[in-house]
Amino acid sequence: MKLYSTLQIGDYHINHCEDYLLIKKIDSDKIVCAVMDGCSTAMDSHFASALFGKLLRKVIIETGYKSLYEKDIQRSLDEDLKEIVEGLFKGLVFSKNHMMLDEKELLATLIILVYDKVKDEGIILAIGDGVICVNGKIMEFDRNNKPDYLAYHLHENFEDWYSNQSQKIIFNDPNDISIATDGILSFSKIKKTDSDEMINFAEYLMIDHQNSDTEEMLNRKLKQLEHQYGVKPTDDLAIVRITK
């Protein structure tokens, strides 16, 4: 299994990258990957996405410790995912109350992936918008740029909210999996180059295997897109990709 990731500020953004990514193991068999995208029209959007990432890391560490003491208990990936998202949900409620945060300071989308490399199966949940690719099939979650942010539901019962989440994908025996914020759909020409070749940017980053021999594959691809094709993402971009 090979892991690649990239995080880049969009060409239209100046002060902060409002996206965030996380790669963290639960144990030797299971890994969690996540990409977050802060809402540009909200308040301190870079803070919201980073807070999601920090809280997720804490929950995953706690889940890992818990699994050490419950080795005889068989848990499905769906159960792991639910426990992690519930931990994030409760952490956000606590942070909102403890720091007296406004709802607008907590607006971020989340795509989270849990993968078991021994069972060779995984699950992905998208809360808001973004792009997923599983074995060459690209799926966009687009809500007309009006994501249903998790922060809108912190006053609700977690069980009720979670049971209504429909943007979930379960897969087995994957060869190539990617999760990305919607910045992957924002590439635009920013300078003139010698090449007039048309290229599908999402496919190039999520399916094409050029430069797969280095862990900097995605960063190299972004540089090639900039210098060879003259394009860059205008919105912030976070990608995590797993291949065999």
Rosetta silent file (secondary structure, phi, psi, omega in degrees, C-alpha in Angstrom):
SEQUENCE: MKLYSTLQIGDYHINHCEDYLLIKKIDSDKIVCAVMDGCSTAMDSHFASALFGKLLRKVIIETGYKSLYEKDIQRSLDEDLKEIVEGLFKGLVFSKNHMMLDEKELLATLIILVYDKVKDEGIILAIGDGVICVNGKIMEFDRNNKPDYLAYHLHENFEDWYSNQSQKIIFNDPNDISIATDGILSFSKIKKTDSDEMINFAEYLMIDHQNSDTEEMLNRKLKQLEHQYGVKPTDDLAIVRITK
SCORE:     score description
SCORE:     0.000 S_00000001
   1 L     0.000  130.592  178.626    0.000    0.000    0.000 S_00000001
   2 E  -116.247  138.377 -179.089    1.312    3.434   -1.004 S_00000001
   3 E  -115.360  132.122  176.291    0.082    6.711    0.449 S_00000001
   4 E  -129.574  149.069  176.927    0.228   10.060   -1.305 S_00000001
   5 E  -154.096  156.687  174.339   -1.071   13.436   -0.182 S_00000001
   6 E  -153.085  147.599  177.574   -0.937   17.096   -1.093 S_00000001
   7 E  -138.346  121.207 -175.035   -2.229   20.332    0.388 S_00000001
   8 E  -139.906  136.410  176.319   -2.082   23.543   -1.654 S_00000001
   9 L   -72.450  142.081 -179.883   -3.466   27.029   -1.256 S_00000001
  10 L   -72.946  152.599 -176.383   -5.667   28.150   -4.123 S_00000001
  11 L   -65.476  -23.620  179.177   -4.444   30.812   -6.517 S_00000001
  12 L   -87.852   -5.333  179.643   -7.356   33.083   -5.564 S_00000001
  13 L  -100.436  147.024 -173.076   -6.547   32.844   -1.846 S_00000001
  14 L  -114.683  -53.527 -168.351   -3.940   35.084   -0.231 S_00000001
  15 L   -88.480  -43.426 -172.679   -3.589   34.712    3.528 S_00000001
  16 L  -138.141  148.558  165.075   -4.520   31.159    4.499 S_00000001
  17 L   -85.161  123.125 -174.835   -5.099   27.710    3.067 S_00000001
  18 L   -95.126    3.751  174.042   -8.575   26.842    4.304 S_00000001
  19 E   -98.003  164.548 -179.311   -8.238   23.114    3.562 S_00000001
  20 E  -154.341  151.006  175.993   -6.678   20.522    5.845 S_00000001
  21 E  -137.112  158.244 -177.876   -5.823   16.846    5.613 S_00000001
  22 E  -143.643  135.687  171.537   -5.141   14.034    8.047 S_00000001
  23 E  -131.507  117.820 -174.466   -3.597   10.568    7.759 S_00000001
  24 E  -149.245  133.503  177.813   -3.572    8.572   10.993 S_00000001
  25 E   -82.234  138.769  168.977   -3.448    4.886   11.911 S_00000001
  26 L   -78.936  -47.339  175.912   -5.931    3.413   14.372 S_00000001
  27 L  -152.356 -164.791 -176.663   -3.710    0.337   14.713 S_00000001
  28 L   -68.217  -19.359 -176.727   -1.389   -1.706   12.525 S_00000001
  29 L  -100.771  -32.917 -171.326   -4.290   -2.831   10.310 S_00000001
  30 E  -113.213  140.189  178.861   -6.567    0.210   10.037 S_00000001
  31 E  -130.909  147.026  177.767   -5.874    3.686    8.766 S_00000001
  32 E  -118.085  131.150  175.356   -7.999    6.828    8.669 S_00000001
  33 E  -125.016  144.132 -178.794   -7.618    9.524    6.021 S_00000001
  34 E  -150.132  147.354  171.217   -9.588   12.753    5.889 S_00000001
  35 E  -127.384  137.901 -178.344   -9.776   16.001    3.940 S_00000001
  36 E  -124.430  147.087 -179.658  -11.489   19.119    5.261 S_00000001
  37 E  -134.677  111.590  178.577  -12.536   22.320    3.494 S_00000001
  38 E   -73.878  145.368 -178.789  -13.337   25.452    5.458 S_00000001
  39 L   -74.311  119.860 -174.704  -16.134   27.687    4.171 S_00000001
  40 L   -65.279  -27.595 -177.770  -14.585   30.772    2.544 S_00000001
  41 L   -91.344    2.982  179.191  -17.552   32.997    3.334 S_00000001
  42 L   -93.251 -156.972 -177.989  -17.571   32.074    7.030 S_00000001
  43 L  -108.725  128.015  176.162  -15.249   33.246    9.824 S_00000001
  44 L    48.140   57.908 -172.952  -11.622   32.075   10.105 S_00000001
  45 H   -62.553  -29.721  177.151  -12.237   29.131    7.796 S_00000001
  46 H   -64.422  -31.950  178.343   -8.665   27.870    8.177 S_00000001
  47 H   -67.793  -43.257 -177.348   -9.371   27.495   11.898 S_00000001
  48 H   -61.292  -49.718 -177.877  -12.499   25.409   11.315 S_00000001
  49 H   -66.403  -38.375  178.339  -10.819   22.865    9.020 S_00000001
  50 H   -67.318  -38.748  177.845   -7.738   22.648   11.255 S_00000001
  51 H   -61.963  -43.114  175.721   -9.912   22.155   14.339 S_00000001
  52 H   -55.131  -47.072 -178.038  -11.690   19.277   12.608 S_00000001
  53 H   -63.681  -42.822 -179.301   -8.319   17.703   11.867 S_00000001
  54 H   -67.286  -40.573  178.966   -6.967   18.110   15.401 S_00000001
  55 H   -67.420  -39.720  177.925  -10.121   16.711   16.982 S_00000001
  56 H   -62.352  -42.775  178.999  -10.133   13.763   14.569 S_00000001
  57 H   -58.667  -43.979  178.636   -6.513   12.979   15.425 S_00000001
  58 H   -60.717  -46.647 -178.527   -7.386   12.945   19.135 S_00000001
  59 H   -63.658  -41.217 -178.640  -10.380   10.653   18.579 S_00000001
  60 H   -65.832  -40.934  176.192   -8.361    8.252   16.403 S_00000001
  61 H   -60.518  -44.788  178.964   -5.594    8.013   19.027 S_00000001
  62 H   -64.490  -38.953  177.850   -8.201    7.254   21.689 S_00000001
  63 H   -63.662  -38.665  177.926   -9.835    4.667   19.412 S_00000001
  64 H   -63.789  -43.843  177.598   -6.442    3.018   18.934 S_00000001
  65 H   -63.083  -40.905 -179.251   -5.830    2.785   22.674 S_00000001
  66 H   -62.869  -38.367 -178.372   -9.327    1.388   23.169 S_00000001
  67 H   -66.098  -25.729  178.109   -8.714   -1.313   20.558 S_00000001
  68 H   -65.429  -31.782 -177.708   -5.676   -2.537   22.535 S_00000001
  69 H   -96.158   -2.235 -179.491   -7.948   -3.440   25.434 S_00000001
  70 L  -127.874   44.173 -175.761  -10.717   -4.886   23.269 S_00000001
  71 L   -62.354  -28.148 -177.613   -8.740   -7.245   21.036 S_00000001
  72 L   -84.425   -6.972 -178.712  -11.382   -9.958   21.289 S_00000001
  73 L   -93.489  119.576  178.656  -14.162   -7.644   20.123 S_00000001
  74 L   -85.593  122.723 -178.775  -14.709   -7.726   16.354 S_00000001
  75 L  -119.331  138.171  176.617  -15.729   -4.332   15.017 S_00000001
  76 L   -79.761  161.629  176.808  -16.873   -3.490   11.512 S_00000001
  77 H   -64.384  -32.754  177.454  -15.456   -0.516    9.638 S_00000001
  78 H   -62.734  -39.116  177.535  -18.896    1.059    9.761 S_00000001
  79 H   -67.733  -40.533  176.920  -18.770    0.870   13.563 S_00000001
  80 H   -61.707  -46.238 -179.666  -15.270    2.367   13.591 S_00000001
  81 H   -59.773  -46.842 -178.640  -16.389    5.177   11.308 S_00000001
  82 H   -61.425  -42.231 -179.353  -19.437    5.942   13.415 S_00000001
  83 H   -64.041  -39.681 -179.651  -17.390    6.012   16.624 S_00000001
  84 H   -68.368  -44.893  179.960  -14.837    8.383   15.100 S_00000001
  85 H   -66.232  -36.329  176.958  -17.453   10.740   13.677 S_00000001
  86 H   -64.694  -39.627  177.315  -19.335   10.696   16.988 S_00000001
  87 H   -62.522  -41.011  176.433  -16.120   11.627   18.774 S_00000001
  88 H   -63.354  -45.460 -179.774  -15.645   14.531   16.352 S_00000001
  89 H   -55.816  -50.212 -179.192  -19.272   15.588   16.828 S_00000001
  90 H   -66.540  -36.580  178.318  -18.918   15.652   20.622 S_00000001
  91 H   -64.773  -37.439  178.087  -15.555   17.402   20.375 S_00000001
  92 H   -68.888  -40.165  177.119  -17.062   20.147   18.254 S_00000001
  93 H   -60.712  -46.196  179.315  -19.964   20.599   20.671 S_00000001
  94 H   -62.475  -46.415 -178.180  -17.494   20.895   23.571 S_00000001
  95 H   -62.804  -41.132  179.491  -15.205   23.291   21.662 S_00000001
  96 H   -60.787  -44.261 -178.347  -18.135   25.464   20.608 S_00000001
  97 H   -74.974  -43.383 -175.580  -19.371   25.777   24.169 S_00000001
  98 H   -66.548  -40.008 -177.787  -15.970   25.983   25.866 S_00000001
  99 L   -99.729    4.413 -179.791  -14.592   28.668   23.529 S_00000001
 100 L    51.437   51.637 -177.944  -17.985   30.327   22.929 S_00000001
 101 L   -83.166  146.726  172.979  -17.565   29.918   19.173 S_00000001
 102 L   -79.853  151.329  177.729  -20.045   31.139   16.628 S_00000001
 103 H   -54.566  -35.176 -178.569  -21.493   28.572   14.228 S_00000001
 104 H   -67.954  -13.549  177.431  -19.768   30.480   11.403 S_00000001
 105 H   -90.156    1.974 -176.117  -16.413   29.648   12.979 S_00000001
 106 L  -125.871   18.489 -176.522  -17.045   25.910   12.613 S_00000001
 107 L   -87.018  106.864  176.739  -18.110   25.592    8.990 S_00000001
 108 E  -149.762  142.981  173.598  -16.032   22.938    7.256 S_00000001
 109 E   -84.473  165.900 -179.270  -16.790   19.984    5.017 S_00000001
 110 E  -148.208  128.570  165.447  -15.341   16.550    5.729 S_00000001
 111 E  -118.534  121.764 -175.865  -14.582   13.469    3.665 S_00000001
 112 E  -123.998  135.485 -178.464  -13.329   10.641    5.864 S_00000001
 113 E  -121.741  131.349  172.543  -11.996    7.249    4.799 S_00000001
 114 E  -118.937  125.010 -175.761  -11.410    4.213    7.031 S_00000001
 115 E  -129.318  131.834  175.914   -9.446    1.366    5.418 S_00000001
 116 E  -105.622  109.162 -174.610   -8.540   -2.078    6.773 S_00000001
 117 L   -74.851  -21.752  177.199   -5.527   -3.329    4.826 S_00000001
 118 L   -75.738  -48.828  177.255   -5.798   -6.892    6.198 S_00000001
 119 L   -77.313  -14.557 -179.811   -9.467   -7.346    5.247 S_00000001
 120 L    56.191   51.892  178.103   -8.793   -5.154    2.184 S_00000001
 121 E  -145.496  159.262 -178.044  -11.997   -3.191    2.581 S_00000001
 122 E  -154.224  173.565  179.629  -12.933    0.358    3.351 S_00000001
 123 E  -145.511  141.672  179.376  -15.657    2.907    3.880 S_00000001
 124 E  -128.112  137.120  174.518  -15.927    6.576    2.970 S_00000001
 125 E  -124.889  128.904  176.345  -18.304    9.201    4.335 S_00000001
 126 E  -109.438  120.563  176.718  -18.696   12.639    2.752 S_00000001
 127 E  -111.289   99.089 -171.934  -20.208   15.360    4.926 S_00000001
 128 L   106.848 -145.659 -178.257  -20.714   18.271    2.577 S_00000001
 129 L  -109.831  173.416 -178.065  -19.114   18.389   -0.864 S_00000001
 130 E   150.004 -172.695 -176.103  -15.950   17.010   -2.406 S_00000001
 131 E  -133.245  137.965  179.460  -14.682   14.368   -4.812 S_00000001
 132 E  -127.229  144.345  173.972  -14.010   10.635   -4.348 S_00000001
 133 E  -134.165  124.195  177.866  -12.387    8.154   -6.698 S_00000001
 134 E  -125.205  115.942  178.553  -12.514    4.374   -6.183 S_00000001
 135 L    51.355   45.524  174.926  -10.787    2.106   -8.714 S_00000001
 136 L    86.948   -3.756  178.509  -10.982    4.673  -11.492 S_00000001
 137 E  -101.257  114.951 -178.208  -14.572    5.764  -10.870 S_00000001
 138 E   -92.767  131.430  179.944  -14.814    9.441   -9.938 S_00000001
 139 E  -125.565  126.107  178.006  -17.786   10.594   -7.877 S_00000001
 140 E  -102.788  133.641  171.974  -18.573   14.238   -7.155 S_00000001
 141 E  -106.967  105.188 -173.440  -20.634   15.327   -4.177 S_00000001
 142 L  -126.234  123.083  179.217  -21.951   18.734   -5.176 S_00000001
 143 L  -114.854   39.663  179.730  -24.638   20.654   -3.316 S_00000001
 144 L    56.382   39.537  178.855  -24.565   23.747   -5.571 S_00000001
 145 L    60.393   26.632  175.659  -21.833   25.216   -3.382 S_00000001
 146 L  -129.827   71.160 -176.596  -24.157   25.072   -0.362 S_00000001
 147 L   -62.195  148.492  174.608  -22.788   22.187    1.708 S_00000001
 148 L   -86.860   83.736 -172.951  -24.815   20.791    4.588 S_00000001
 149 L   -63.612  144.376  176.286  -22.113   21.528    7.151 S_00000001
 150 H   -57.267  -36.312 -177.557  -21.778   19.371   10.240 S_00000001
 151 H   -61.146  -23.080  178.239  -21.772   22.535   12.354 S_00000001
 152 H   -67.863  -16.083 -169.045  -25.407   23.154   11.372 S_00000001
 153 H  -117.841   11.781 -175.499  -26.411   20.026   13.317 S_00000001
 154 L   -67.562  -15.571  177.593  -24.472   20.225   16.582 S_00000001
 155 L   -85.654   -7.833 -175.134  -27.697   20.967   18.461 S_00000001
 156 L   -90.806  168.207  172.270  -29.242   17.696   17.225 S_00000001
 157 L   -72.047  129.188 -175.480  -29.101   14.168   18.579 S_00000001
 158 H   -59.549  -45.718 -177.020  -26.044   12.495   17.034 S_00000001
 159 H   -57.743  -43.027  179.854  -27.794    9.169   16.366 S_00000001
 160 H   -65.271  -44.874 -179.360  -30.608   10.886   14.478 S_00000001
 161 H   -64.174  -46.185 -174.599  -28.222   13.019   12.428 S_00000001
 162 H   -65.469  -36.506 -178.809  -25.850   10.153   11.605 S_00000001
 163 H   -65.504  -17.447 -179.679  -28.643    7.828   10.495 S_00000001
 164 L   -94.728    1.864 -179.712  -29.567   10.385    7.826 S_00000001
 165 L   -78.586  116.601 -174.750  -26.107   10.480    6.243 S_00000001
 166 L  -107.417  -12.386 -177.575  -26.457    9.071    2.739 S_00000001
 167 L   -86.109   66.054 -175.187  -23.137   10.085    1.140 S_00000001
 168 E  -127.382  136.900 -179.232  -21.428    6.848    2.147 S_00000001
 169 E  -128.192  129.448  176.356  -19.456    4.426   -0.002 S_00000001
 170 E  -113.468  135.132 -177.125  -18.348    0.903    0.995 S_00000001
 171 E  -141.318  156.481  178.381  -15.746   -0.892   -1.119 S_00000001
 172 E  -129.077  151.753  175.403  -13.726   -4.117   -1.196 S_00000001
 173 L    48.752   54.721 -178.476  -10.415   -5.087   -2.798 S_00000001
 174 L   -80.351  143.911  173.339   -9.504   -1.536   -3.899 S_00000001
 175 L  -101.109  -24.785 -174.418   -6.520   -0.859   -6.128 S_00000001
 176 E  -157.929  120.150 -178.797   -6.701    2.919   -6.064 S_00000001
 177 E  -131.925  135.601  175.929   -8.663    5.231   -3.751 S_00000001
 178 E  -136.345  145.395  169.801   -8.618    9.024   -3.566 S_00000001
 179 E  -128.625  140.986 -175.792  -10.467   11.626   -1.542 S_00000001
 180 E  -149.733  150.282  170.768  -10.257   15.329   -2.342 S_00000001
 181 L   -73.612  168.192 -174.460  -11.810   18.659   -1.491 S_00000001
 182 H   -72.120   -0.075  173.457  -13.709   20.414   -4.270 S_00000001
 183 H   -61.582  -20.383  178.729  -10.617   22.450   -5.093 S_00000001
 184 H   -67.474  -15.024  178.947   -9.781   19.644   -7.516 S_00000001
 185 H   -99.147    7.421 -171.344  -12.575   21.022   -9.713 S_00000001
 186 L  -109.003   13.425 -177.865  -11.236   24.595   -9.671 S_00000001
 187 E   -62.683  138.342 -179.232   -8.231   24.413  -12.024 S_00000001
 188 E  -146.207  153.348  178.745   -7.901   27.436  -14.256 S_00000001
 189 E   -68.556  123.827 -179.601   -5.363   28.834  -16.726 S_00000001
 190 L  -118.069  -10.837  175.292   -3.084   31.239  -14.911 S_00000001
 191 L  -159.321  157.969 -178.297   -0.296   31.662  -17.472 S_00000001
 192 L   -82.133  137.139  176.863    0.437   30.962  -21.104 S_00000001
 193 L  -132.288  174.479  179.969    2.473   27.873  -21.994 S_00000001
 194 L   -74.419  -19.061 -175.599    3.544   26.099  -25.165 S_00000001
 195 L   -92.579  129.333  173.975    1.063   23.279  -24.576 S_00000001
 196 L  -109.190   12.445 -177.637   -2.540   23.557  -25.760 S_00000001
 197 L   -65.123  138.547  176.556   -3.307   19.944  -24.813 S_00000001
 198 L   -86.992  139.563 -178.211   -6.584   19.351  -23.013 S_00000001
 199 L  -142.494  142.139  175.139   -6.348   17.374  -19.793 S_00000001
 200 L   -88.989  110.165 -171.202   -8.838   16.132  -17.211 S_00000001
 201 H   -66.896  -39.948  179.438   -7.329   17.392  -13.964 S_00000001
 202 H   -64.197  -43.670  178.982   -9.274   15.101  -11.632 S_00000001
 203 H   -64.503  -39.809 -178.898   -8.330   12.019  -13.656 S_00000001
 204 H   -62.681  -38.685 -176.873   -4.700   13.101  -13.820 S_00000001
 205 H   -87.384  -27.833 -172.050   -4.481   13.462  -10.032 S_00000001
 206 H  -108.819  -13.039 -176.915   -6.761   10.603   -8.956 S_00000001
 207 L  -124.836  -46.447 -177.814   -6.272    7.914  -11.635 S_00000001
 208 L   -61.089  142.041 -175.324   -3.046    8.485  -13.591 S_00000001
 209 L  -106.929   13.003  177.115    0.019    6.729  -12.119 S_00000001
 210 L   -59.503  136.433 -178.857    2.776    8.945  -13.465 S_00000001
 211 L    69.018   18.585 -179.055    5.433    9.609  -10.759 S_00000001
 212 L   -69.743   -8.224  179.955    3.953    6.868   -8.539 S_00000001
 213 L   -79.627   -5.380  178.553    7.496    5.758   -7.670 S_00000001
 214 L  -126.292  145.739  179.486    7.866    8.737   -5.324 S_00000001
 215 L   -69.012  -11.045  177.496    5.787    9.778   -2.320 S_00000001
 216 L   -91.201   19.309 -175.499    5.790   13.285   -3.838 S_00000001
 217 H   -50.087  -51.865 -175.071    3.672   12.076   -6.766 S_00000001
 218 H   -67.160  -38.717  177.826    0.788   14.490   -6.243 S_00000001
 219 H   -65.036  -38.683  177.620    3.036   17.484   -5.613 S_00000001
 220 H   -66.047  -39.385  178.285    4.975   16.687   -8.787 S_00000001
 221 H   -63.022  -40.188  178.940    1.755   16.395  -10.748 S_00000001
 222 H   -64.984  -39.014  177.182    0.639   19.817   -9.506 S_00000001
 223 H   -65.432  -39.656  178.772    3.972   21.326  -10.545 S_00000001
 224 H   -65.776  -40.793  177.470    3.668   19.723  -13.965 S_00000001
 225 H   -61.205  -39.482 -179.428    0.158   21.078  -14.389 S_00000001
 226 H   -69.366  -49.597 -171.076    1.413   24.548  -13.510 S_00000001
 227 H   -86.467  -31.192  179.777    4.557   24.639  -15.631 S_00000001
 228 H   -88.851  -39.139 -175.912    3.569   22.452  -18.592 S_00000001
 229 H  -107.417  -11.320  177.288   -0.120   23.336  -18.890 S_00000001
 230 L    72.997   26.690 -178.105   -0.174   26.707  -17.111 S_00000001
 231 E  -121.144  149.647  175.204   -2.998   25.768  -14.736 S_00000001
 232 E  -143.200  156.250  173.757   -3.404   25.874  -10.955 S_00000001
 233 E   -70.205  130.636  178.561   -6.327   25.273   -8.594 S_00000001
 234 L   -81.674  -24.628  174.824   -7.989   28.606   -7.849 S_00000001
 235 L  -101.644  157.652  177.562   -9.550   27.144   -4.695 S_00000001
 236 L   -59.225  152.180 -173.916   -7.573   25.435   -1.930 S_00000001
 237 E  -138.545  129.862  173.070   -6.919   21.757   -2.561 S_00000001
 238 E  -130.292  129.978  179.474   -6.367   18.732   -0.299 S_00000001
 239 E  -135.407  137.948  167.542   -5.961   15.209   -1.677 S_00000001
 240 E  -125.237  131.598 -178.831   -5.169   11.849   -0.104 S_00000001
 241 E  -131.988  134.902  178.284   -4.597    8.872   -2.406 S_00000001
 242 E  -119.947  128.220  175.953   -3.979    5.208   -1.570 S_00000001
 243 E  -131.530  162.216  175.431   -2.731    2.730   -4.169 S_00000001
 244 L   -98.078    0.000    0.000   -1.464   -0.848   -4.169 S_00000001
